[in-house]
Structures are given as structure tokens and as C-alpha cells.
Short mmCIF file of C-alpha atoms in Angstrom, two decimals:
data_model
loop_
_atom_site.label_atom_id
_atom_site.label_comp_id
_atom_site.label_asym_id
_atom_site.label_seq_id
_atom_site.Cartn_x
_atom_site.Cartn_y
_atom_site.Cartn_z
CA UNK A 15 16.28 -8.03 0.72
CA UNK A 16 15.40 -11.61 1.67
CA UNK A 17 16.54 -13.84 -1.22
CA UNK A 18 13.09 -15.41 -1.60
CA UNK A 19 11.63 -11.98 -2.45
CA UNK A 20 14.14 -11.19 -5.20
CA UNK A 21 12.05 -12.66 -8.08
CA UNK A 22 8.97 -10.63 -7.07
CA UNK A 23 11.05 -7.48 -6.65
CA UNK A 24 12.60 -7.92 -10.09
CA UNK A 25 9.19 -8.51 -11.65
CA UNK A 26 7.71 -5.38 -10.11
CA UNK A 27 10.65 -2.98 -10.37
CA UNK A 28 12.57 -4.31 -13.37
CA UNK A 29 15.63 -2.25 -14.22
CA UNK A 30 14.74 0.21 -11.44
CA UNK A 31 15.32 -2.36 -8.71
CA UNK A 32 18.50 -0.60 -7.58
CA UNK A 33 16.50 2.60 -7.13
CA UNK A 34 13.92 0.71 -5.07
CA UNK A 35 16.74 -0.71 -2.94
CA UNK A 36 18.10 2.80 -2.34
CA UNK A 37 14.65 3.93 -1.19
CA UNK A 38 14.38 0.88 1.08
CA UNK A 39 17.71 1.85 2.63
CA UNK A 40 16.40 5.37 3.31
CA UNK A 41 13.30 3.97 4.98
CA UNK A 42 15.15 1.62 7.34
CA UNK A 43 17.73 4.27 8.29
CA UNK A 44 16.48 7.87 8.17
CA UNK A 45 12.85 6.72 8.12
CA UNK A 46 13.24 4.84 11.38
CA UNK A 47 15.39 7.51 13.05
CA UNK A 48 12.85 10.21 12.20
CA UNK A 49 9.88 8.13 13.35
CA UNK A 50 8.28 7.54 9.95
CA UNK A 51 8.80 3.79 10.03
CA UNK A 52 8.58 1.72 13.20
CA UNK A 53 11.75 -0.22 14.12
CA UNK A 54 9.83 -3.50 13.94
CA UNK A 55 8.83 -2.73 10.35
CA UNK A 56 12.40 -2.47 9.10
CA UNK A 57 12.95 -6.24 8.62
CA UNK A 58 9.70 -6.41 6.62
CA UNK A 59 10.23 -3.32 4.52
CA UNK A 60 10.21 -5.28 1.26
CA UNK A 61 7.30 -7.69 1.64
CA UNK A 62 4.99 -5.59 3.80
CA UNK A 63 5.66 -2.21 2.24
CA UNK A 64 7.57 -1.94 -1.05
CA UNK A 65 6.23 -5.00 -2.86
CA UNK A 66 2.76 -4.52 -1.40
CA UNK A 67 2.66 -1.00 -2.84
CA UNK A 68 4.38 -1.74 -6.15
CA UNK A 69 1.78 -4.36 -7.06
CA UNK A 70 -0.81 -1.59 -7.42
CA UNK A 71 0.78 -0.35 -10.66
CA UNK A 72 -1.30 -2.87 -12.59
CA UNK A 73 -4.40 -0.74 -11.86
CA UNK A 74 -2.81 2.50 -13.11
CA UNK A 75 -2.96 3.48 -16.81
CA UNK A 76 0.08 4.61 -18.75
CA UNK A 77 1.31 8.19 -18.29
CA UNK A 78 -1.19 8.88 -15.52
CA UNK A 79 -0.99 11.67 -12.98
CA UNK A 80 -1.12 10.17 -9.48
CA UNK A 81 -1.92 11.96 -6.20
CA UNK A 82 -0.95 10.08 -3.05
CA UNK A 83 -3.00 11.27 -0.05
CA UNK A 84 -1.49 10.95 3.42
CA UNK A 85 1.76 9.84 1.85
CA UNK A 86 3.69 9.58 5.12
CA UNK A 87 7.06 8.10 4.23
CA UNK A 88 6.04 7.87 0.56
CA UNK A 89 3.90 4.75 0.61
CA UNK A 90 2.58 4.02 -1.93
CA UNK A 91 3.33 7.16 -3.97
CA UNK A 92 7.12 7.02 -3.97
CA UNK A 93 7.09 3.30 -4.72
CA UNK A 94 4.75 3.82 -7.69
CA UNK A 95 7.02 6.54 -9.07
CA UNK A 96 10.02 4.23 -8.80
CA UNK A 97 8.27 1.26 -10.39
CA UNK A 98 6.66 3.31 -13.18
CA UNK A 99 8.79 6.16 -14.57
CA UNK A 100 5.94 7.12 -16.92
CA UNK A 101 3.86 8.36 -13.96
CA UNK A 102 3.76 11.91 -12.61
CA UNK A 103 3.26 11.68 -8.84
CA UNK A 104 2.33 14.24 -6.18
CA UNK A 105 2.84 13.24 -2.56
CA UNK A 106 0.25 14.99 -0.36
CA UNK A 107 1.21 15.12 3.31
CA UNK A 108 0.36 17.74 5.99
CA UNK A 109 3.06 17.04 8.59
CA UNK A 110 6.31 19.00 8.31
CA UNK A 111 8.69 16.25 9.48
CA UNK A 112 7.23 13.87 6.91
CA UNK A 113 7.32 16.34 4.03
CA UNK A 114 10.92 17.17 4.90
CA UNK A 115 11.83 13.49 4.59
CA UNK A 116 9.89 13.19 1.31
CA UNK A 117 11.57 16.21 -0.25
CA UNK A 118 15.00 14.90 0.71
CA UNK A 119 14.17 11.41 -0.57
CA UNK A 120 12.93 12.73 -3.92
CA UNK A 121 16.16 14.69 -4.37
CA UNK A 122 18.48 11.89 -3.24
CA UNK A 123 16.79 9.37 -5.52
CA UNK A 124 16.85 11.72 -8.52
CA UNK A 125 13.07 11.79 -8.93
CA UNK A 126 12.57 15.56 -9.07
CA UNK A 127 11.26 15.46 -12.65
CA UNK A 128 8.43 13.06 -11.89
CA UNK A 129 7.63 13.55 -8.18
CA UNK A 130 6.67 16.62 -6.21
CA UNK A 131 5.65 17.08 -2.58
CA UNK A 132 2.57 19.05 -1.50
CA UNK A 133 2.52 20.00 2.15
CA UNK A 134 -1.11 20.22 3.20
CA UNK A 135 -4.34 18.32 3.58
CA UNK A 136 -6.28 16.71 0.75
CA UNK A 137 -9.01 19.35 0.90
CA UNK A 138 -6.40 22.11 0.61
CA UNK A 139 -4.93 20.41 -2.45
CA UNK A 140 -8.37 20.08 -4.06
CA UNK A 141 -9.50 23.64 -3.32
CA UNK A 142 -6.24 25.41 -3.99
CA UNK A 143 -6.31 27.18 -0.64
CA UNK A 144 -3.43 29.23 0.82
CA UNK A 145 -2.68 30.81 -2.54
CA UNK A 146 -1.96 27.60 -4.43
CA UNK A 147 -3.65 26.33 -7.57
CA UNK A 148 -6.05 23.38 -7.15
CA UNK A 149 -4.60 20.05 -8.21
CA UNK A 150 -6.28 16.94 -9.58
CA UNK A 151 -5.18 13.64 -11.01
CA UNK A 152 -6.16 10.59 -13.00
CA UNK A 153 -5.54 8.36 -9.98
CA UNK A 154 -5.69 9.12 -6.25
CA UNK A 155 -4.06 6.61 -3.92
CA UNK A 156 -4.19 6.12 -0.16
CA UNK A 157 -2.83 3.43 2.13
CA UNK A 158 -3.94 2.78 5.71
CA UNK A 159 -5.29 6.32 6.04
CA UNK A 160 -8.95 6.10 7.14
CA UNK A 161 -12.24 4.20 6.73
CA UNK A 162 -13.69 4.29 3.22
CA UNK A 163 -16.30 7.00 3.86
CA UNK A 164 -13.74 9.55 5.06
CA UNK A 165 -11.25 8.40 2.48
CA UNK A 166 -13.74 8.97 -0.33
CA UNK A 167 -14.58 12.43 1.02
CA UNK A 168 -10.90 13.38 0.97
CA UNK A 169 -9.81 11.67 -2.23
CA UNK A 170 -12.65 11.76 -4.77
CA UNK A 171 -12.59 15.60 -5.05
CA UNK A 172 -8.97 15.25 -6.20
CA UNK A 173 -9.83 12.89 -9.06
CA UNK A 174 -10.79 14.13 -12.50
CA UNK A 175 -14.14 12.95 -13.83
CA UNK A 176 -13.58 9.35 -14.87
CA UNK A 177 -10.52 9.20 -12.62
CA UNK A 178 -10.27 6.71 -9.80
CA UNK A 179 -9.48 6.24 -6.16
CA UNK A 180 -7.26 3.28 -5.38
CA UNK A 181 -7.38 2.56 -1.65
CA UNK A 182 -5.02 -0.09 -0.32
CA UNK A 183 -7.02 -2.04 2.23
CA UNK A 184 -6.95 -5.24 4.24
CA UNK A 185 -9.50 -7.93 5.03
CA UNK A 186 -12.16 -5.32 5.90
CA UNK A 187 -12.44 -4.11 2.29
CA UNK A 188 -15.70 -5.82 1.38
CA UNK A 189 -17.36 -4.85 4.65
CA UNK A 190 -16.31 -1.20 4.22
CA UNK A 191 -17.70 -1.12 0.69
CA UNK A 192 -21.09 -2.36 1.89
CA UNK A 193 -21.16 -0.05 4.92
CA UNK A 194 -20.19 3.13 3.09
CA UNK A 195 -21.83 2.64 -0.34
CA UNK A 196 -24.36 5.45 0.21
CA UNK A 197 -21.67 7.94 1.22
CA UNK A 198 -19.54 7.06 -1.79
CA UNK A 199 -22.53 7.53 -4.12
CA UNK A 200 -23.35 10.95 -2.62
CA UNK A 201 -19.76 12.00 -3.25
CA UNK A 202 -20.06 11.15 -6.95
CA UNK A 203 -18.35 7.77 -6.82
CA UNK A 204 -19.50 4.71 -8.73
CA UNK A 205 -19.83 1.22 -7.33
CA UNK A 206 -16.69 0.23 -5.46
CA UNK A 207 -14.84 -2.90 -6.56
CA UNK A 208 -12.22 -5.03 -4.85
CA UNK A 209 -9.14 -6.04 -6.83
CA UNK A 210 -6.26 -8.29 -5.81
CA UNK A 211 -3.01 -6.98 -7.26
CA UNK A 212 0.16 -8.98 -7.69
CA UNK A 213 -1.51 -12.39 -7.87
CA UNK A 214 1.15 -15.06 -8.53
CA UNK A 215 3.84 -12.46 -7.82
CA UNK A 216 3.47 -11.66 -4.11
CA UNK A 217 1.80 -13.59 -1.30
CA UNK A 218 -0.61 -12.37 -0.15
CA UNK A 219 -1.61 -10.12 -3.05
CA UNK A 220 -2.47 -6.48 -2.34
CA UNK A 221 -6.14 -5.75 -1.70
CA UNK A 222 -7.26 -2.58 -3.46
CA UNK A 223 -10.67 -0.88 -3.38
CA UNK A 224 -11.25 0.99 -6.63
CA UNK A 225 -13.86 3.74 -7.00
CA UNK A 226 -14.35 5.69 -10.24
CA UNK A 227 -15.44 9.32 -9.91
CA UNK A 228 -18.52 9.28 -12.13
CA UNK A 229 -20.01 12.66 -11.18
CA UNK A 230 -18.52 15.99 -10.16
CA UNK A 231 -20.11 16.83 -6.82
CA UNK A 232 -19.36 20.25 -5.37
CA UNK A 233 -19.94 21.62 -1.86
CA UNK A 234 -23.59 21.98 -0.79
CA UNK A 235 -25.22 25.24 -1.86
CA UNK A 236 -26.58 27.62 0.77
CA UNK A 237 -30.35 27.59 1.20
CA UNK A 238 -32.17 30.13 -0.97
CA UNK A 239 -33.47 33.15 0.97
CA UNK A 240 -37.24 33.37 1.36
CA UNK A 241 -39.02 36.23 -0.42
CA UNK A 242 -42.47 37.73 -0.16
CA UNK A 243 -44.93 37.65 -3.03
CA UNK A 244 -43.75 41.09 -4.07
CA UNK A 245 -40.20 39.79 -4.47
CA UNK A 246 -38.70 41.64 -1.50
CA UNK A 247 -36.67 39.69 1.01
CA UNK A 248 -38.44 39.08 4.30
CA UNK A 249 -36.90 40.76 7.31
#
């Protein structure tokens, strides 16, 4: 860790800083070898990845259940579980090589009581397909996964009513909110808001788009069949 980042890391991880350092070591070794982290990202693993993700904990209530969609190498889900031991986190990832890394990382870091790995897509997690029970959470996170319209379609069905999507975004956040407001509303989401997490702790702070699931919107119903005046179905 660069010495200048040590105060921010201590603020965000506290007495679990050693655990965060162990995860960072996994990312820059196995993560790079297995193609989950680019070699050029390794020198910036703390400022660009771990601290950027850890700052989001300020938007997550105590003892929340968190679902991390498109978790990849565990960003931000694994980081949130390390920084906040009160959270219960599910890492949702469809690719086998990534889920293998996540399962190994959870075991090696001793996080099996608070973190589980779901291999599959977000819609499979929400619907409970392939013989598994549907899952939902208080908070659904995603980082660098997709534009806000697709992200909302994948993530909002996983949130309980009153739960929230926290999407880690960049400078396009405000423009995406304006462009996709109608789609978010149709999916049951409230007005999206931009928050800057980690102000006065990290520079730059993390940009997060927050959307509360205000309404439970299910799949569209099939059109009703037309009937004659006598009540019999037309053929």
C-alpha cells in the first residue's frame, strides 16, 4: 500500500485492515494470473479499487443483506464484507472462472459465515430458476457493469420493497439518470440520486447512483383472450 493511502485505508477498514491487505494480495497475484484484474491495475489496487469500493459503506444500513451483481473479482461486494462485518453479502457472478476465484477467496479470508457466492445471472437469482430459491436483499450493488437502464432492469428485481440499488458510476452519472429516468420509473424505482462517498477520506470520492425500489413491478401479463358476447372464446 502506498504510504499516503494508509490513513484512508485505516479509516475505512479499521481493525480489519489486515484482512483487506490479504484480499489485495490475492487480487494482485491470483487475480492477475487468472485474468480477473489487469496487470496495469495491480499498482492501483488500493486507490482505484479497494478504497473506492469501501467508501460505499456509508450508504448501507446496519445489518443489511447485500447482493453484488456482476461481482467479478469481488468488487465491491467482497470489499464491503471486509469493511463491514455486520453485513451479509451474496456475490452474484455467472462466469465459472470468476466464481471459482470468489469461492476460494471467501474461504481463504475466513468469510464463509457472512459471504456466499451465487453462480448465475441476476435474473436467475431473482426468479429462483434452475431449482434454487429466489434471493433478495436490502441493498443491491453493481460496479462498472452496464448503463443505468440495463442495470436497473437487472438489479431492482433483487431489492426488497424499500431496498435500494447502489451503482458505482463515474462522471456520466448525472447524464445517465436523466437519460434513463423513464425506464427506472417503469421498473418501480424512485427518483435516482447521486451521492459522493468518502468525501474528505479519499480523492476523488466515489460517485454512487442510488435508486430506491418504491414499487414491486412483476413481468408483463399476457394479453387477455378475446371472447364473444356469449362468453365463448373466438376461434
